[in-house]
Amino acid sequence: MYLYNSTTHKKELFVPNNPELVKMYTCGPTVYHYAHIGNLRTYIMEDVLEKALRYCGYNVKRVMNITDVGHLASDADTGEDKMLKGAKRENKTVMEIARYYTDAFFADCEKLNIKRPDVVEPATNCIDEYIDMVSRLLETGKAYFAGGNVYFDTSTLEKYYVFGDHDEEDLAVGVREGVEEDSNKKNKNDFVLWFTKSKFEDQALKWDSPWGVGYPGWHIECSCISMKHLGEDLDIHAGGIDNAFPHHTNEIAQSESYLGHKWCNYWFHVHHLNTEGGKMSKSKGEFLTVSLLESKGYDPMAYRLFCLQSHYRRNLVFSWENLDNAVVAYDKLVAKIATLKNEGEIEQAVFEELKNKFVTALNGDLNTSLAVTALYDVLKAKCSDATKLALIADFDAVLSLNLIAAAQKLAAKQAEEEAANADPEIDALVAQRTEAKKAKNWAEADRIRDELKARGIEIIDTPQGAKWRKV
Ligand code: AMP
Ligand code: ZN
């Protein structure tokens, strides 16, 4: 599989350190509010990556953190803790907020068929690991203590901006919002590893440490949680593009300084879902959640298809019209699949040829829109229905669009409707008309059609024969 690697800015052949097990880490949500569908675009595409690797025969261990402490409002080291803000907003404790929104996040993931990672670790579980890493960084002169906080010293690095090709706007996160300069920092890019002093003294969660009672910075959690469960060498680290800087840049700085060697080989970044007005937000405009989509009658699978129809390295614009188009596409797909009968033999040669198209799409930097095209190719192919159904089930191990189940449900509903509308007398008249047509007795065929029309029945000629419905 070829994947674009944000550190080398190239598509590279993916070769895991250990062919027996791919180690994958994903930045999890900050659980101060519901995830918006932009956040969930990132998790959908990461889910597809994990499933594509498994589909290609790899065994994958995937770890995700839950950010329940340390993520400040500005993404840099200033502003109030997002969790505390959430707790104040809802008059609850930070831990209550964390539990509630963690559950809400996984409920949304379930609706979108996003598999739960093998390990999910809340940041507040790993304080000892952070203290250990920060201590080592201080011992080796990579970090310093100033004004009550421990900072990472970026002047000890050969290279700090490892993801140099991102948009100015993405790189500017840390210096946006009129952030005040922190006079304790030796260098502009230094970042906090452990806080004991911030402007916001009412931080709810604090722990004892060699540097005083305080709390960890946001970046340290991902380095430590990854190493706790995946060891010193990571194959793939994934996240949204806004995380490349400062979050992932700082993770690399501290992890490699701590380890003394390269840490992660492939960096996978999903570009943003934007609204027509620009950046998606939890506070401005309509707060777009999975529940909001459902309340407007949208099937979460249509949103998943909407995401799969575009490449993860392109910004995607959300509009209700675009989502409506995905709904039409999804419904058509399901309706088409519902007409397939599990009949005939699986034709191996055709199966392999069509599967190959799908695999090639995934192997080309996870080109999900081409993978969806491969699915349409299956429906158009000249082969047995059994071959098609086997291919669709096979592809859906990665696409996770519930295709077979949705088609079965639709077929059952149609059968039920047909049964409810069954009328042997009308069936007999439709059969007589078919016979008349066969005998080229057009006048009789037309007479029967007109008679039925007068009784409110419309005949629909399909490749499977004449059907009728009440109008
Ligand atoms: P957060 O909950 O803010 O920590 O973000 C969770 C994930 O969503 C991170 O991987 C972010 O990079 C990603 N993310 C944030 N905004 C968007 C967006 N508009 N589109 C896609 N991914 C996003
Ligand atoms: Zn992270």
GROMACS .gro file of C-alpha atoms and ligand atoms in nm, residues 27-30 32 36 38-39 41-43 46 71 82 218 239-243 270-274 280 282, ligand 1:
model
   50
   27CYS     CA    1  -0.536   1.123   1.850
   28GLY     CA    2  -0.871   1.086   2.021
   29PRO     CA    3  -1.134   1.348   2.092
   30THR     CA    4  -1.124   1.624   2.351
   32TYR     CA    5  -1.570   1.866   2.642
   36HIS     CA    6  -1.898   1.757   1.514
   38GLY     CA    7  -1.589   1.736   1.082
   39ASN     CA    8  -1.415   1.559   1.370
   41ARG     CA    9  -1.472   1.276   0.906
   42THR     CA   10  -1.123   1.229   1.048
   43TYR     CA   11  -1.231   0.924   1.249
   46GLU     CA   12  -0.879   0.661   1.003
   71HIS     CA   13  -0.601   2.077   2.601
   82LYS     CA   14  -1.136   2.307   2.734
  218TRP     CA   15  -0.171   1.837   2.599
  239GLY     CA   16  -0.500   1.275   1.315
  240GLY     CA   17  -0.671   1.572   1.157
  241ILE     CA   18  -0.456   1.818   0.965
  242ASP     CA   19  -0.491   2.088   1.232
  243ASN     CA   20  -0.308   1.854   1.470
  270VAL     CA   21  -0.699   1.393   0.725
  271HIS     CA   22  -0.794   1.730   0.579
  272HIS     CA   23  -1.086   1.928   0.705
  273LEU     CA   24  -1.455   1.919   0.651
  274ASN     CA   25  -1.560   2.282   0.615
  280MET     CA   26  -1.656   2.403   1.113
  282LYS     CA   27  -1.892   2.383   1.782
  472AMP     P1   28  -1.058   1.750   1.907
  472AMP     O1   29  -1.178   1.685   1.968
  472AMP     O2   30  -1.070   1.899   1.894
  472AMP     O3   31  -0.932   1.712   1.982
  472AMP     O4   32  -1.046   1.695   1.759
  472AMP     C1   33  -1.066   1.560   1.727
  472AMP     C2   34  -1.012   1.531   1.588
  472AMP     O5   35  -1.087   1.600   1.488
  472AMP     C3   36  -0.868   1.571   1.566
  472AMP     O6   37  -0.800   1.468   1.495
  472AMP     C4   38  -0.878   1.697   1.483
  472AMP     O7   39  -0.763   1.716   1.407
  472AMP     C5   40  -0.998   1.665   1.397
  472AMP     N1   41  -1.070   1.781   1.341
  472AMP     C6   42  -1.099   1.899   1.399
  472AMP     N2   43  -1.173   1.978   1.317
  472AMP     C7   44  -1.193   1.907   1.202
  472AMP     C8   45  -1.262   1.932   1.077
  472AMP     N3   46  -1.328   2.046   1.055
  472AMP     N4   47  -1.257   1.836   0.982
  472AMP     C9   48  -1.193   1.719   1.002
  472AMP     N5   49  -1.127   1.690   1.118
  472AMP    C10   50  -1.126   1.782   1.217
   0.00000   0.00000   0.00000
